[in-house]
Short mmCIF file of C-alpha atoms in Angstrom, two decimals:
data_model
loop_
_atom_site.label_atom_id
_atom_site.label_comp_id
_atom_site.label_asym_id
_atom_site.label_seq_id
_atom_site.Cartn_x
_atom_site.Cartn_y
_atom_site.Cartn_z
CA MET U 4 36.03 85.29 70.54
CA ASN U 5 37.94 89.07 72.26
CA ALA U 6 40.36 90.68 70.24
CA PRO U 7 44.27 90.22 71.47
CA GLN U 8 45.55 92.63 73.59
CA PRO U 9 47.54 95.57 70.99
CA SER U 10 50.91 94.99 72.41
CA PHE U 11 53.25 97.85 74.24
CA HIS U 12 56.08 99.50 72.37
CA VAL U 13 58.00 101.46 75.70
CA GLY U 14 58.73 98.15 78.34
CA PRO U 15 58.32 98.97 82.17
CA ASP U 16 62.43 98.83 82.57
CA SER U 17 63.42 100.70 79.61
CA ASP U 18 65.25 103.71 79.26
CA GLU U 19 62.46 105.42 77.58
CA ALA U 20 60.50 103.88 80.75
CA ARG U 21 63.37 105.98 83.09
CA GLN U 22 63.08 109.24 81.46
CA LEU U 23 59.62 109.25 81.02
CA LEU U 24 59.28 108.17 85.06
CA ASP U 25 61.48 110.81 86.07
CA ALA U 26 59.56 113.71 84.25
CA ILE U 27 56.84 112.49 85.93
CA ASP U 28 58.47 112.70 89.29
CA ARG U 29 59.50 115.97 88.49
CA TRP U 30 56.27 117.66 87.05
CA LEU U 31 54.46 116.00 90.20
CA THR U 32 57.21 118.10 92.76
CA ARG U 33 57.03 121.54 90.99
CA GLU U 34 53.98 121.82 89.50
CA VAL U 35 51.28 119.82 91.22
CA ALA U 36 52.41 118.48 94.68
CA PRO U 37 51.88 122.64 96.11
CA HIS U 38 48.90 123.70 94.39
CA VAL U 39 47.04 120.41 95.67
CA MET U 40 45.66 121.39 99.03
CA GLN U 41 43.99 124.05 98.00
CA LEU U 42 42.55 122.83 94.32
CA GLU U 43 41.64 119.63 96.15
CA HIS U 44 39.68 121.88 98.77
CA GLU U 45 38.12 123.93 96.64
CA ASP U 46 37.35 121.19 94.03
CA THR U 47 38.67 123.09 91.10
CA TRP U 48 39.49 121.19 87.98
CA PRO U 49 42.75 121.14 87.37
CA ALA U 50 42.54 122.89 84.13
CA GLN U 51 46.60 123.50 83.66
CA MET U 52 47.84 120.19 84.98
CA VAL U 53 45.72 118.39 82.69
CA GLU U 54 47.67 120.22 79.76
CA GLN U 55 50.82 119.93 81.53
CA ARG U 56 50.01 116.05 81.16
CA LYS U 57 49.89 116.62 77.40
CA ALA U 58 53.52 116.63 77.12
CA PHE U 59 54.16 113.74 79.04
CA GLY U 60 51.69 111.80 76.92
CA VAL U 61 49.70 111.04 79.71
CA LEU U 62 46.30 111.15 77.77
CA ARG U 63 48.02 108.76 75.17
CA ALA U 64 50.06 106.21 76.89
CA ALA U 65 48.33 102.95 76.36
CA ILE U 66 46.97 103.99 72.87
CA SER U 67 48.58 101.91 70.24
CA PRO U 68 51.81 104.33 68.09
CA GLN U 69 50.30 104.30 64.98
CA TYR U 70 47.27 106.09 66.21
CA GLY U 71 49.75 108.74 67.50
CA GLY U 72 50.21 106.86 71.36
CA LEU U 73 52.72 105.72 73.57
CA GLY U 74 51.83 102.00 73.52
CA LEU U 75 53.09 101.98 77.03
CA SER U 76 53.26 98.45 79.11
CA ALA U 77 50.27 97.79 81.77
CA GLN U 78 53.87 97.46 84.31
CA LEU U 79 54.67 100.91 82.98
CA TYR U 80 51.28 102.19 83.66
CA ALA U 81 50.63 101.10 86.79
CA ARG U 82 53.85 102.97 88.57
CA ILE U 83 52.34 106.24 86.61
CA VAL U 84 48.89 105.75 88.57
CA SER U 85 51.45 104.73 91.65
CA ARG U 86 53.35 107.72 91.87
CA ILE U 87 51.04 110.53 90.36
CA SER U 88 48.42 109.19 93.01
CA GLU U 89 50.99 109.33 96.16
CA VAL U 90 50.64 112.60 95.22
CA TRP U 91 46.86 113.41 94.16
CA MET U 92 44.79 110.96 92.78
CA SER U 93 42.25 113.04 91.73
CA LEU U 94 44.79 113.25 88.43
CA THR U 95 45.35 109.50 87.50
CA GLY U 96 41.11 109.67 87.11
CA ILE U 97 40.84 111.46 84.92
CA PHE U 98 42.87 110.45 82.28
CA ASN U 99 42.41 106.55 83.28
CA SER U 100 38.83 106.76 82.22
CA HIS U 101 39.49 108.69 78.94
CA LEU U 102 42.06 105.78 78.22
CA MET U 103 39.61 103.42 78.84
CA MET U 104 37.58 104.86 76.27
CA ALA U 105 40.10 104.80 74.11
CA LEU U 106 41.31 100.74 74.89
CA LEU U 107 37.93 99.73 73.69
CA VAL U 108 38.10 101.71 70.88
CA GLU U 109 41.56 100.15 70.14
CA LYS U 110 40.16 96.59 70.64
CA TYR U 111 37.26 96.31 69.34
CA GLY U 112 35.80 98.76 66.58
CA SER U 113 36.40 99.17 63.31
CA LEU U 114 39.05 100.25 61.47
CA SER U 115 36.88 103.98 60.59
CA LEU U 116 35.93 104.06 64.29
CA LYS U 117 39.85 103.56 64.60
CA GLU U 118 41.18 106.09 62.24
CA ASN U 119 38.87 108.56 63.04
CA TYR U 120 38.70 108.30 66.36
CA LEU U 121 42.29 107.59 68.15
CA PRO U 122 44.62 110.48 66.89
CA ARG U 123 41.99 112.35 68.60
CA PHE U 124 42.00 110.71 72.03
CA ALA U 125 45.60 110.83 71.80
CA SER U 126 45.93 114.62 70.76
CA GLY U 127 43.65 115.20 73.95
CA GLU U 128 41.52 117.10 71.34
CA LEU U 129 38.63 114.92 72.27
CA ARG U 130 38.76 113.80 76.18
CA GLY U 131 36.09 111.78 77.87
CA GLY U 132 35.30 108.19 79.51
CA LEU U 133 33.75 105.24 79.65
CA ALA U 134 30.14 105.85 80.74
CA LEU U 135 28.69 102.10 82.37
CA THR U 136 26.94 103.25 85.56
CA GLU U 137 23.25 104.23 86.15
CA PRO U 138 21.38 105.08 89.24
CA ASN U 139 19.46 101.43 89.79
CA ALA U 140 22.66 100.03 87.98
CA GLY U 141 26.73 99.33 89.78
CA THR U 142 27.74 96.49 90.25
CA ASP U 143 24.66 95.09 88.41
CA LEU U 144 25.74 96.29 85.04
CA GLN U 145 22.92 93.76 83.11
CA ALA U 146 20.65 96.08 84.94
CA ILE U 147 20.97 99.51 82.96
CA LYS U 148 17.90 100.49 80.77
CA LEU U 149 19.32 103.17 78.72
CA ARG U 150 17.71 102.86 75.65
CA ALA U 151 19.94 102.38 72.12
CA GLN U 152 17.19 102.22 68.95
CA ARG U 153 18.03 101.42 65.85
CA GLN U 154 15.86 103.73 63.38
CA GLY U 155 17.72 102.86 60.04
CA THR U 156 21.59 104.08 59.70
CA VAL U 157 21.46 105.83 63.11
CA TYR U 158 20.84 104.66 66.97
CA ARG U 159 18.01 107.21 69.24
CA LEU U 160 19.96 107.16 72.86
CA ASN U 161 17.09 107.99 75.83
CA GLY U 162 18.24 107.07 79.61
CA THR U 163 20.48 108.43 82.39
CA LYS U 164 24.49 107.64 82.85
CA THR U 165 25.43 108.94 86.58
CA TRP U 166 28.99 108.84 88.87
CA ILE U 167 30.68 109.02 84.88
CA SER U 168 34.28 110.31 85.25
CA ASN U 169 34.88 113.82 83.27
CA GLY U 170 31.49 113.74 82.92
CA ILE U 171 31.10 117.37 82.87
CA GLN U 172 34.49 118.54 81.32
CA GLY U 173 34.89 115.27 79.20
CA SER U 174 32.96 115.74 75.40
CA CYS U 175 33.51 111.72 74.07
CA PHE U 176 32.40 108.49 75.94
CA ALA U 177 31.93 104.93 75.87
CA VAL U 178 28.27 104.22 76.66
CA LEU U 179 26.72 101.22 77.14
CA THR U 180 23.93 101.00 76.39
CA LYS U 181 19.76 98.55 75.50
CA THR U 182 19.28 97.43 72.51
CA ALA U 183 17.09 94.29 72.79
CA ASP U 184 15.13 92.55 75.39
CA THR U 185 16.55 89.03 75.36
CA GLU U 186 17.46 86.82 77.22
CA PRO U 187 20.25 86.05 78.88
CA ARG U 188 20.34 89.94 79.80
CA HIS U 189 24.21 90.46 78.68
CA LYS U 190 23.50 89.30 75.19
CA GLY U 191 20.94 92.57 74.78
CA MET U 192 23.92 94.69 75.15
CA SER U 193 26.01 97.14 73.45
CA MET U 194 28.75 99.58 73.09
CA PHE U 195 28.49 103.32 70.95
CA LEU U 196 31.13 105.62 70.79
CA CYS U 197 28.99 109.68 71.98
CA GLU U 198 30.00 112.84 71.31
CA LYS U 199 28.11 115.26 73.22
CA GLY U 200 25.19 117.19 70.89
CA PRO U 201 22.07 117.78 70.50
CA GLY U 202 20.38 115.21 72.77
CA PHE U 203 23.22 114.51 74.82
CA THR U 204 24.25 116.79 77.91
CA ALA U 205 25.78 116.13 81.19
CA GLY U 206 23.41 116.51 83.99
CA ARG U 207 24.72 118.36 87.46
CA LYS U 208 28.00 117.23 89.41
CA LEU U 209 27.42 115.07 92.14
CA GLU U 210 29.28 116.20 94.87
CA LYS U 211 31.33 113.47 96.60
CA LEU U 212 33.24 113.16 100.66
CA GLY U 213 36.52 112.64 98.30
CA TYR U 214 38.33 112.52 95.17
CA LYS U 215 37.93 116.27 94.56
CA GLY U 216 38.87 118.18 91.49
CA ILE U 217 37.91 115.56 89.12
CA ASP U 218 34.27 116.21 88.23
CA SER U 219 31.62 113.05 88.46
CA ALA U 220 28.90 113.13 87.00
CA GLU U 221 25.32 112.27 85.58
CA LEU U 222 25.01 112.17 81.38
CA LEU U 223 21.57 112.99 79.72
CA PHE U 224 20.55 111.36 76.83
CA GLN U 225 16.91 112.58 75.45
CA ASP U 226 16.19 111.38 71.86
CA TYR U 227 20.21 111.46 71.09
CA ARG U 228 20.42 110.16 67.62
CA VAL U 229 24.46 108.73 67.20
CA SER U 230 25.69 107.23 63.82
CA ALA U 231 24.99 103.16 63.25
CA GLU U 232 29.15 103.53 62.41
CA ASN U 233 29.73 104.19 65.99
CA LEU U 234 28.97 101.06 67.38
CA ILE U 235 31.93 99.36 68.90
CA GLY U 236 32.34 96.44 67.40
CA GLU U 237 29.16 94.19 66.88
CA GLU U 238 25.49 94.42 68.31
CA GLY U 239 25.05 92.86 71.31
CA ARG U 240 28.59 92.58 72.85
CA GLY U 241 28.85 95.50 75.11
CA PHE U 242 28.08 94.06 78.15
CA GLN U 243 31.35 91.62 77.09
CA GLN U 244 33.75 94.72 76.37
CA ALA U 245 32.74 96.26 79.01
CA VAL U 246 34.19 93.17 81.77
CA GLY U 247 36.94 92.68 79.31
CA GLY U 248 38.39 96.41 79.82
CA LEU U 249 37.66 96.11 82.91
CA GLU U 250 40.51 94.19 83.23
CA LEU U 251 42.25 97.08 83.32
CA GLY U 252 40.79 99.41 85.14
CA ARG U 253 41.22 97.05 87.96
CA ILE U 254 44.77 97.23 87.67
CA ASN U 255 44.61 101.16 87.44
CA VAL U 256 42.14 101.40 90.34
CA ALA U 257 44.88 98.73 92.14
CA ALA U 258 47.33 100.76 91.26
CA ARG U 259 46.02 104.12 93.38
CA GLY U 260 45.68 102.09 96.41
CA VAL U 261 49.16 101.28 96.24
CA GLY U 262 49.97 105.02 95.89
CA ILE U 263 47.35 106.31 98.75
CA ALA U 264 49.32 103.75 100.57
CA LYS U 265 52.48 104.15 100.64
CA ALA U 266 51.78 107.81 100.63
CA ALA U 267 49.88 107.51 104.33
CA LEU U 268 53.06 105.01 105.19
CA ASP U 269 55.21 108.04 104.48
CA GLU U 270 53.59 110.58 105.87
CA ALA U 271 52.85 108.24 109.09
CA LEU U 272 56.42 107.52 109.72
CA LYS U 273 57.44 111.59 108.80
CA TYR U 274 55.32 112.48 111.50
CA SER U 275 56.61 109.43 114.14
CA GLN U 276 59.94 111.12 114.06
CA GLN U 277 58.94 114.35 113.87
CA ARG U 278 56.33 114.37 116.87
CA GLU U 279 57.63 112.97 120.60
CA THR U 280 55.04 112.20 123.95
CA PHE U 281 57.28 111.24 126.70
CA GLY U 282 60.85 112.56 125.80
CA LYS U 283 61.01 110.74 122.70
CA PRO U 284 60.00 110.11 119.27
CA ILE U 285 56.80 108.58 118.66
CA CYS U 286 58.46 105.64 116.49
CA GLU U 287 60.38 104.53 119.73
CA HIS U 288 57.41 103.52 121.20
CA GLN U 289 55.95 100.03 120.72
CA ALA U 290 52.59 100.71 119.70
CA ILE U 291 53.89 102.76 116.88
CA GLN U 292 55.70 100.86 116.03
CA LEU U 293 53.12 97.53 115.23
CA LYS U 294 51.50 99.82 113.25
CA LEU U 295 54.20 101.13 110.65
CA GLY U 296 55.77 97.28 110.14
CA GLU U 297 51.62 96.21 109.58
CA MET U 298 51.58 99.63 107.08
CA ALA U 299 55.09 98.55 105.22
CA THR U 300 53.72 95.26 104.86
CA ARG U 301 50.41 95.76 103.47
CA ALA U 302 51.76 98.43 100.74
CA GLU U 303 54.78 96.43 99.88
CA ALA U 304 52.47 93.34 98.51
CA ALA U 305 49.83 95.42 97.17
CA ARG U 306 53.20 96.58 94.95
CA LEU U 307 53.88 93.05 94.16
CA LEU U 308 50.32 91.86 93.91
CA VAL U 309 49.98 94.46 91.71
CA ARG U 310 53.22 94.09 88.81
CA GLN U 311 51.66 90.64 88.55
CA ALA U 312 48.53 91.45 87.40
CA ALA U 313 50.16 93.96 85.07
CA GLU U 314 52.74 91.32 84.10
CA ILE U 315 50.12 88.84 82.58
CA TYR U 316 47.99 91.77 81.54
CA ASP U 317 50.73 92.90 79.43
CA ARG U 318 51.15 88.82 78.40
CA GLY U 319 47.73 89.16 76.72
CA GLU U 320 46.57 86.49 78.98
CA ARG U 321 44.11 86.22 80.90
CA CYS U 322 43.93 87.90 84.39
CA ASP U 323 40.82 88.46 86.17
CA LEU U 324 41.50 86.99 88.22
CA GLU U 325 45.36 88.18 89.50
CA ALA U 326 43.34 91.88 88.62
CA GLY U 327 40.54 91.44 90.69
CA MET U 328 43.39 90.56 93.94
CA ALA U 329 45.39 93.10 92.86
CA LYS U 330 41.94 95.34 93.45
CA TYR U 331 40.51 93.97 96.59
CA PHE U 332 44.44 93.93 98.49
CA ALA U 333 45.63 96.80 96.87
CA THR U 334 42.33 98.79 98.09
CA GLU U 335 41.77 97.63 101.31
CA ALA U 336 46.04 97.88 102.07
CA ALA U 337 45.27 102.15 100.61
CA PHE U 338 42.15 102.39 103.58
CA GLU U 339 43.98 100.71 106.26
CA ASN U 340 46.89 102.44 106.53
CA ALA U 341 45.41 106.02 105.98
CA HIS U 342 43.08 104.62 108.78
CA GLU U 343 46.40 104.30 110.37
CA ALA U 344 47.98 107.27 109.39
CA VAL U 345 45.13 109.54 111.06
CA ARG U 346 45.78 107.30 114.00
CA ILE U 347 49.55 107.91 114.46
CA HIS U 348 49.21 111.95 113.44
CA GLY U 349 46.50 111.73 116.30
CA GLY U 350 44.28 114.92 116.20
CA TYR U 351 46.31 116.44 113.97
CA GLY U 352 45.24 113.79 111.05
CA TYR U 353 41.72 115.43 111.60
CA SER U 354 43.00 118.81 110.69
CA LYS U 355 42.54 120.12 106.58
CA GLU U 356 46.37 121.41 106.60
CA PHE U 357 48.00 117.03 106.57
CA MET U 358 47.35 115.02 103.85
CA VAL U 359 46.42 112.49 106.00
CA GLU U 360 42.80 113.69 106.43
CA ARG U 361 42.75 114.07 102.13
CA LEU U 362 44.11 110.23 102.36
CA TYR U 363 41.37 109.35 104.61
CA ARG U 364 38.29 110.83 102.25
CA ASP U 365 40.23 109.21 99.27
CA ALA U 366 40.90 105.79 100.04
CA PRO U 367 37.22 104.48 100.97
CA LEU U 368 36.16 105.10 96.58
CA LEU U 369 39.14 102.22 95.67
CA CYS U 370 37.03 99.51 97.97
CA ILE U 371 34.10 100.56 95.52
CA GLY U 372 35.43 101.74 92.18
CA GLU U 373 35.30 99.25 89.04
CA GLY U 374 33.56 96.51 91.21
CA THR U 375 33.10 96.26 94.90
CA ASN U 376 35.56 94.29 97.11
CA GLU U 377 32.44 91.53 97.63
CA MET U 378 32.41 91.06 94.78
CA GLN U 379 36.33 90.71 93.86
CA ARG U 380 36.36 88.32 96.54
CA ILE U 381 33.20 86.27 94.38
CA ILE U 382 35.05 86.51 91.37
CA ILE U 383 38.59 85.50 93.18
CA ALA U 384 36.80 82.64 94.66
CA LYS U 385 35.35 80.86 91.24
CA GLN U 386 38.75 81.72 89.06
CA LEU U 387 40.07 79.51 91.90
CA ILE U 388 37.81 76.95 91.06
CA LYS U 389 37.23 77.32 87.87
CA ARG U 390 41.38 76.64 87.31
CA SER U 391 42.25 73.77 90.24
CA LYS U 392 39.36 71.61 87.45
CA GLY U 393 41.66 72.12 84.61
#
């Protein structure tokens, strides 16, 4: 049985929420927006911005107050993700992966594991993420090969993870492993909390089309020894833990889609009012108006789907259907809006001097990450069929 959702302590419409969002908006305007272009083009880890975010508590947003966190609702968390993504999506990946790791520990970890690690996650003393994907196991997580073999009071890990966010800069990861050869395969999978050390290192940094600044890397395990006390929950429950945690992960990715979709709309609208052809601003041409109308509708519909999924998550109810819908629609909205923004900008949309060029490179990742959109449609259909049967 799944552990109950941790209750949130800061609601989405509270005074504290408004103050936090205002502070983040000011930070984005003063400290982030002026530097994004250079950091993104150089693919530079935004160390100063990561440190600045500690003041807002973003690294501890979803962690319960008893462990030093803020205990934000998923609704408020999604709004924060959307606003940051409007300016630079990469920043959201740095703290989302970290919070996914913390969520697994808080929901399924032993009391000693929570007390030892969650305060350090909340303070930023330890930063890291979630290590699920392998070279031949992405959407099909049950195909993982990284093995954890028990030897007395420790487990020995051997294998490789890939495309892991914060892989180089992070120091601690929740790692999905194979602990037994059994059928069905998911019963032989377990999750461990692993700190870097002898036998556990980061491999090469993986170059990407977009999503610059945040490091995506390989993680290498060679006879790495981790205490049995760092097993998250029960042995053989790792797959269920990973899938359960993806609900919030999909809400996060959907919220990023909302941010990208809105940013693309805003940039396209602004440019269309400045650029003139045939004696008038291009926003007065019907062809451009059709595009803007579609873009605005997609962005707003995506926002509402994310809000719905987050509300259900906050109630502690199962929301894989709603999270799947939000993730699928919002990320496709981001992709389509970024594409249309480039077309509205014409030749300038192909220039690295304009923001829409970055949005166009960032958006495709959202359609792939946290489960491909092809898989989301299957999940949606299966849940519809299941729910229709009562």
